[in-house]
PDB file of C-alpha atoms in Angstrom:
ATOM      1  CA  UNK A1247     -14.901  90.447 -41.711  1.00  0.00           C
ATOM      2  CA  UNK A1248     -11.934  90.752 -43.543  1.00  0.00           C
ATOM      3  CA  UNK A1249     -11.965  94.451 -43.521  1.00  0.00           C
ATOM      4  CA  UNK A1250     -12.184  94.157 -39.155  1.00  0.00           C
ATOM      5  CA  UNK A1251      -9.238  91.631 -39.051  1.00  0.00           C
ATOM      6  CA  UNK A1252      -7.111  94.125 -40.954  1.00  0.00           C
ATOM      7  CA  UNK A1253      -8.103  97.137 -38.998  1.00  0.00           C
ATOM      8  CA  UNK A1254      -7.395  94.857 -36.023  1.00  0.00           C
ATOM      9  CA  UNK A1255      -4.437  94.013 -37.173  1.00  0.00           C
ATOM     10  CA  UNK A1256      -3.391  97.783 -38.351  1.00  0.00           C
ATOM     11  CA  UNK A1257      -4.069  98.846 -34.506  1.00  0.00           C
ATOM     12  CA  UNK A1258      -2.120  96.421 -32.864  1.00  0.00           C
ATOM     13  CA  UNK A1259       0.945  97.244 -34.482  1.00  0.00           C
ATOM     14  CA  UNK A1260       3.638  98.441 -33.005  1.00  0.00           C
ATOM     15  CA  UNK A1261       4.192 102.150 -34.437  1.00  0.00           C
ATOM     16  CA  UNK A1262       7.940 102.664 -35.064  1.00  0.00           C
ATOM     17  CA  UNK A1263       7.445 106.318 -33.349  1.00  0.00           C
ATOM     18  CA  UNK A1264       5.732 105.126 -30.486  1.00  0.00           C
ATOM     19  CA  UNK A1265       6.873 105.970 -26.982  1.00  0.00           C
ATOM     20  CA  UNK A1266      11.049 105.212 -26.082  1.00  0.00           C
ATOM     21  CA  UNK A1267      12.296 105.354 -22.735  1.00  0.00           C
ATOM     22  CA  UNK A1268      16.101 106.135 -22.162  1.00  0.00           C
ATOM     23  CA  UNK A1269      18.547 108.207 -21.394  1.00  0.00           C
ATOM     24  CA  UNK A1270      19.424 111.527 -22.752  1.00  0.00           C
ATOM     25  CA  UNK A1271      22.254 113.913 -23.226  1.00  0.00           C
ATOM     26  CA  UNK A1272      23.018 117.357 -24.329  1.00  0.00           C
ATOM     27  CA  UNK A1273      25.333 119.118 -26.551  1.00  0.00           C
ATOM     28  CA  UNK A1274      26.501 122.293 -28.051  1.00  0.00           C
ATOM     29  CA  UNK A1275      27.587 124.451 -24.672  1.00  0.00           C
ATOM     30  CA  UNK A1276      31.467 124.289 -25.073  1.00  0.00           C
ATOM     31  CA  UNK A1277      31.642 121.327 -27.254  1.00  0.00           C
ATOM     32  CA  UNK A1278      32.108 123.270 -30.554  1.00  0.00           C
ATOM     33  CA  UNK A1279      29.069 121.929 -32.252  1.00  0.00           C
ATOM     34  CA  UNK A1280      27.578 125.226 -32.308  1.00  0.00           C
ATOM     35  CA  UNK A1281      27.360 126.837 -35.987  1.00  0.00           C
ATOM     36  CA  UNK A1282      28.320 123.552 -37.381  1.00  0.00           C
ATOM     37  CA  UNK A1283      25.997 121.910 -40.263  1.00  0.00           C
ATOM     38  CA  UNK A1284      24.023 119.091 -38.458  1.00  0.00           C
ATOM     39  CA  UNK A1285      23.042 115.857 -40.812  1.00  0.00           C
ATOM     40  CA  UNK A1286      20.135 117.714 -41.388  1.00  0.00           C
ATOM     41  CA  UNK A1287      22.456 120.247 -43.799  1.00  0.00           C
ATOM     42  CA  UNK A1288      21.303 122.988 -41.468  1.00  0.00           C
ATOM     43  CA  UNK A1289      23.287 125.217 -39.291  1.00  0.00           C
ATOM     44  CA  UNK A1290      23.382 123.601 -35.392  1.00  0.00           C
ATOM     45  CA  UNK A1291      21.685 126.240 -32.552  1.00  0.00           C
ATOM     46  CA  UNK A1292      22.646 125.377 -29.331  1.00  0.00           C
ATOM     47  CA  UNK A1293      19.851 127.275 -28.232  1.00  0.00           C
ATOM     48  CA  UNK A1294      17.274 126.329 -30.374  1.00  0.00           C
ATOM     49  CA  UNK A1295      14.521 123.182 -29.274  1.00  0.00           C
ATOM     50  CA  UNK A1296      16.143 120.490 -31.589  1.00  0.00           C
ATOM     51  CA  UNK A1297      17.567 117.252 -31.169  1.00  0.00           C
ATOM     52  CA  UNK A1298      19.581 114.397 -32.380  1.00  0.00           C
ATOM     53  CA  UNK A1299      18.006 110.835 -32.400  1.00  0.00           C
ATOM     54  CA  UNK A1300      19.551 107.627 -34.766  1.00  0.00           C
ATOM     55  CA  UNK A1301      15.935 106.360 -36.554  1.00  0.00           C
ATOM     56  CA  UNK A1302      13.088 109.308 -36.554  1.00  0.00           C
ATOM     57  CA  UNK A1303      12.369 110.794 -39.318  1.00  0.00           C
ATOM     58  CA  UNK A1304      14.358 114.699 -40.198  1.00  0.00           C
ATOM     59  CA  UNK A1305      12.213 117.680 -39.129  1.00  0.00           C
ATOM     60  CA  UNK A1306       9.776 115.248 -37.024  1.00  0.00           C
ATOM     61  CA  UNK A1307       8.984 116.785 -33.467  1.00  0.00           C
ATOM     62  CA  UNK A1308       9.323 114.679 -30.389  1.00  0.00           C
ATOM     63  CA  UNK A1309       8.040 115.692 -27.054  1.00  0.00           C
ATOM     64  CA  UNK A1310      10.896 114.742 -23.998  1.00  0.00           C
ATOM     65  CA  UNK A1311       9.489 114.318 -20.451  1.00  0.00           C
ATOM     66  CA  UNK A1312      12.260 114.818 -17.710  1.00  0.00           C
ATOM     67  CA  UNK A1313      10.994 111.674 -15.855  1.00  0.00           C
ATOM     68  CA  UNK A1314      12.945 113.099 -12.591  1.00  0.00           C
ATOM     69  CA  UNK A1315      10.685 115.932 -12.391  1.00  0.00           C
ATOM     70  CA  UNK A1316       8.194 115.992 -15.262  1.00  0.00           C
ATOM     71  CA  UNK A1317       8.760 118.740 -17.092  1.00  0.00           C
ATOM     72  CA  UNK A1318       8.513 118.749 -20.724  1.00  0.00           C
ATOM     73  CA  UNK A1319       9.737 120.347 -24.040  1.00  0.00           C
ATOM     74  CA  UNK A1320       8.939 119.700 -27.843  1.00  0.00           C
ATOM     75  CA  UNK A1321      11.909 119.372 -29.473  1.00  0.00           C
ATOM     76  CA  UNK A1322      12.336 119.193 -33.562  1.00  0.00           C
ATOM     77  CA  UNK A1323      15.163 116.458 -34.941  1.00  0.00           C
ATOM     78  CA  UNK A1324      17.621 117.805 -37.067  1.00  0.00           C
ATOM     79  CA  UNK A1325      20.667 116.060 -36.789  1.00  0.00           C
ATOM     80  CA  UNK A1326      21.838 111.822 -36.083  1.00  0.00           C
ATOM     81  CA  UNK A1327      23.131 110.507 -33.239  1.00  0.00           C
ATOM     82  CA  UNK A1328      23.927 109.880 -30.229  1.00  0.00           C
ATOM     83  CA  UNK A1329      25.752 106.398 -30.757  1.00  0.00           C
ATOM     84  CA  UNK A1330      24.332 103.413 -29.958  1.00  0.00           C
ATOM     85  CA  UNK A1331      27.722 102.298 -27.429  1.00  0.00           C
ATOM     86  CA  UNK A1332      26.944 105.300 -25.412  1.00  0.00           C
ATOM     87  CA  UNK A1333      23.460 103.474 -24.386  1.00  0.00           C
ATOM     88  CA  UNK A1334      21.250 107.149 -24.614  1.00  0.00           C
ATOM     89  CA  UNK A1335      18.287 107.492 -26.937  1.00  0.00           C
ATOM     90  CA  UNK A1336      18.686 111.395 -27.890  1.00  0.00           C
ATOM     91  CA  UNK A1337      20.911 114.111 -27.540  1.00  0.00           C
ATOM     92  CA  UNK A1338      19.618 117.513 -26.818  1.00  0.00           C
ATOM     93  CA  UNK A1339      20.236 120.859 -27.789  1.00  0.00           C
ATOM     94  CA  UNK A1340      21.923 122.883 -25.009  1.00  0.00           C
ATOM     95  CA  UNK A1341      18.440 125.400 -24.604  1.00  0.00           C
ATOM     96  CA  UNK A1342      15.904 122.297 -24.770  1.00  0.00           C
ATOM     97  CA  UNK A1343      18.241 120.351 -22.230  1.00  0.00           C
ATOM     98  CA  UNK A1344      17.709 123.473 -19.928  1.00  0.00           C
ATOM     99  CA  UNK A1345      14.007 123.995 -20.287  1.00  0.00           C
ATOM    100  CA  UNK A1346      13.590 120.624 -18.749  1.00  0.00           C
ATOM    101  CA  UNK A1347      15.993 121.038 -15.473  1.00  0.00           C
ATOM    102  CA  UNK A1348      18.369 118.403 -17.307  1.00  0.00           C
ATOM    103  CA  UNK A1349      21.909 118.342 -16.027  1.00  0.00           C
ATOM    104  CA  UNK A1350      24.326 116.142 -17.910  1.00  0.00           C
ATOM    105  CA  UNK A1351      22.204 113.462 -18.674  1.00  0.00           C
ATOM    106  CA  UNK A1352      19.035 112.528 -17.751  1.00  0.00           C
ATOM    107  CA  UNK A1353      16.162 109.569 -17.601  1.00  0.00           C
ATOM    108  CA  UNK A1354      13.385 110.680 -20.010  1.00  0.00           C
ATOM    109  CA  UNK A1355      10.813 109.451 -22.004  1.00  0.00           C
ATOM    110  CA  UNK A1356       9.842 110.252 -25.945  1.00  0.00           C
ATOM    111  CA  UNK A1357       6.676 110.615 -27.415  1.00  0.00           C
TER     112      UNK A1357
END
């Protein structure tokens, strides 16, 4: 019995990658990030499919949904940010905010 209550217990939980819905923003097109080290220690592309997020773990992947028109991209996080006053979950590379039709920001969701 014990062993259920704790599997239970172990499913119900609230996994700290689970899905996050927000807004997101891009950088690196004309912002000089590009070529800089990210917190990562590696070199930023701004065409490469990374990302910046505050909490997940370095060199985790993260798929974005565009919730405006679905499309989707797998993105790998290599750098921190964006900051909590701005009110977005992620920042974007300049190439992975493209592959999903993203303007300047956008409504998406994380998995």
């Amino acid at each position: 019995i014990r062993s259920a209550i704790t599997v239970a217990l172990l499913c119900a939980a609230p996994s700290p990658l689970s899905a996050e819905q927000g807004r997101a923003s891009h950088y690196g097109y004309g912002d000089g990030s590009h070529g800089r080290k990210t917190a990562s220690g590696e070199r930023f592309n701004a065409l490469a499919m990374t990302a910046a997020h505050r909490t997940r773990p370095m060199g985790s992947q993260v798929t974005v949904t565009n919730l405006a028109n679905g499309r989707s991209v797998q993105v790998r996080i290599n750098d921190r940010g964006p900051s909590r006053r701005t009110g977005k979950i992620i920042d974007l590379c300049y190439g992975a905010s493209r592959m999903i039709g993203m303007g300047g920001t956008a409504r998406v969701s994380l998995q």
